[in-house]
DNA sequence: GATGAATGAGGTTTCATTCAT
DNA sequence: AATGAATGAAACCTCATTCAT
């Protein structure tokens, strides 16, 4: 196995185990076993378990960003751009339930304290959305509320319904997703 | 110290430690120290750590319910009742930040597995809100969406802003709270 | 409850619990509960758990002695006296399975180290049997073997079959008991 | 130290401590210290203390079997085969007093519950003795008694005298051992 | 004299991390 | 570079014993 592959296997094993069992269910020995490497080997790639967990988080951010940015309608109106992002967000999350569960675990945990809520979206990504919301605020299309509040109104419910879907409390389809994203738009639009 | 006081001290110590440091940061020895009792004493009041954690949760539910139900405008219109509940919810949560943090820890943890998301509101309370939403759906005032989705749209952002406030990302005041609750109403109203 | 009754209840509770669950299954709190007294009360009657266990043993010896000595055919021939003792021994043990189990637990345990094997029979009793075996040795009726060996040959198998009966490996009746005791006699007689 | 050596050291330390002090006197920390390993290391070799204890038991059975089977006079008459087994049994037990004490501790303990008394002899071994006794019963050489009773008469006293010897109540030599085994034969022969 | 809540030492077990191979 | 056995601190929990009421 090549070095990159090995590192990737460790990340993947950590992600899966944490998503499925929580941090409590992901001891290093088990991570190593799942990744097909020796326990000591992990420490050649990651300084400590804390570092490993955080790097998994960064890895997820990266993938998440790439997904959400695909086919972003750069020049379209604010509303259309928001609906795009919301839809892609939900579809991505329910299509990657383990990644989603990991992020949920991460947020409420000692590991997540360092990352504030908005870090859920990585820097570049946030800039993009921040820019979108900034433009929306300037043009008076959305309510004049602090950015974190707009984020909460816009994306909080979307993450909630992803969770509900993954836990089988509801069954999302394209039509329902659209109506949910539109409801979020109703919350923020003036 | 009386028996009830001692039990209360243990609950309080657990609540504080979990809220501040997560479950990882609340070993029984530390709980005992904070509560001013010996480690073994805890087990006279709670069968195990699991039971202790769950009882703290139940204790919080009870207090939460009592708070939200105060001055509930029984006969008022749907919109007014929703605004009341939302406002009280936010005010209570930011007024009891440790309780709020504990509940957040609880949800994403092995302990919270048994309690689905909507259980955040206790049974009687939920019935009341369910009833409110049922009435709203029947009269066509709110969008025709599954109940869990309406819950997410209505309360997800409110919990998000409570967290943001407690973590000092934003500063909530009465006026801002009102506008946020109204934005949530916009999300669900037809 | 009178003082003697209370003491007796504690002894009985200890005996039963140890017999049923072993020493491991007889914590002082449980003994107290079964005896219908408070935990601290036990220490007014017995200095420590060790002392309690040992006193239970002495209590059993006493009862055992009284039982075996009933209707002892004082002047009868050696063989007849042996058959009497053996029969009574077995019948008493299988009629008091909890007492029997306690004694078995006691022997192989830290508590039993102080009591050598022959102490199974208390002092007076042992004197009687020692006297019987001494007479038998003198008259040449039994094999010229050390006393502990004769004890082992004579009573070891009887205790074994009591255990087997109590554990339902075999079903003893009067006829089988007689044949077993006679077999033991065959072992020691010249 | 090699892996096998380490495992062996743990087994030996457990065996010695239990033999000398009982189960109560063999906490894992002490076992580890005696074996010259860290406490956690034991759990690489044995899943739990229960498993450790049981494996020590199995290890002893194996050694015991090997010893008793040496020079077994396969085709010899029943009496001679019995005398052989009895003699070897006693000589082995008094030559391995710690092993013998361990087995005694094991029988009267929560650990021994699963193993009924006859399991003292392991499966193959027991089959052999069962076969011997079966043959003896068929040919009418021994008394017509249930197998457990014959076992008790034949081996109970032998184990008793081993214990007496180890505890220095008697001093066994080859001649005395022979006479004891022959006395056991007298007990079972018709 | 009796109570039983409180104690805290000590039990078993887990697991992040190291280091000789 | 990789291994994985070994480590030992620290987790949860039990229970014989004490002492204020």
Short mmCIF file of N, CA and C in Angstrom, two decimals, chain C residues 161-171:
data_model
loop_
_atom_site.label_atom_id
_atom_site.label_comp_id
_atom_site.label_asym_id
_atom_site.label_seq_id
_atom_site.Cartn_x
_atom_site.Cartn_y
_atom_site.Cartn_z
N UNK C 161 -21.06 -38.00 48.38
CA UNK C 161 -22.38 -38.39 47.87
C UNK C 161 -23.45 -37.42 48.35
N UNK C 162 -23.27 -36.82 49.50
CA UNK C 162 -24.21 -35.79 49.93
C UNK C 162 -24.24 -34.66 48.90
N UNK C 163 -23.03 -34.25 48.54
CA UNK C 163 -22.94 -33.17 47.55
C UNK C 163 -23.59 -33.59 46.23
N UNK C 164 -23.29 -34.80 45.79
CA UNK C 164 -23.86 -35.27 44.53
C UNK C 164 -25.39 -35.29 44.60
N UNK C 165 -25.89 -35.67 45.75
CA UNK C 165 -27.35 -35.71 45.93
C UNK C 165 -27.93 -34.29 45.87
N UNK C 166 -27.30 -33.38 46.60
CA UNK C 166 -27.81 -32.00 46.66
C UNK C 166 -27.75 -31.34 45.29
N UNK C 167 -26.71 -31.72 44.52
CA UNK C 167 -26.59 -31.16 43.17
C UNK C 167 -27.36 -31.99 42.13
N UNK C 168 -28.13 -32.99 42.63
CA UNK C 168 -28.99 -33.80 41.77
C UNK C 168 -28.23 -34.67 40.77
N UNK C 169 -26.99 -35.04 41.10
CA UNK C 169 -26.30 -35.99 40.23
C UNK C 169 -26.78 -37.41 40.53
N UNK C 170 -27.13 -37.62 41.78
CA UNK C 170 -27.70 -38.92 42.16
C UNK C 170 -28.90 -38.66 43.07
N UNK C 171 -29.66 -39.72 43.31
CA UNK C 171 -30.83 -39.61 44.19
C UNK C 171 -30.66 -40.64 45.31
#
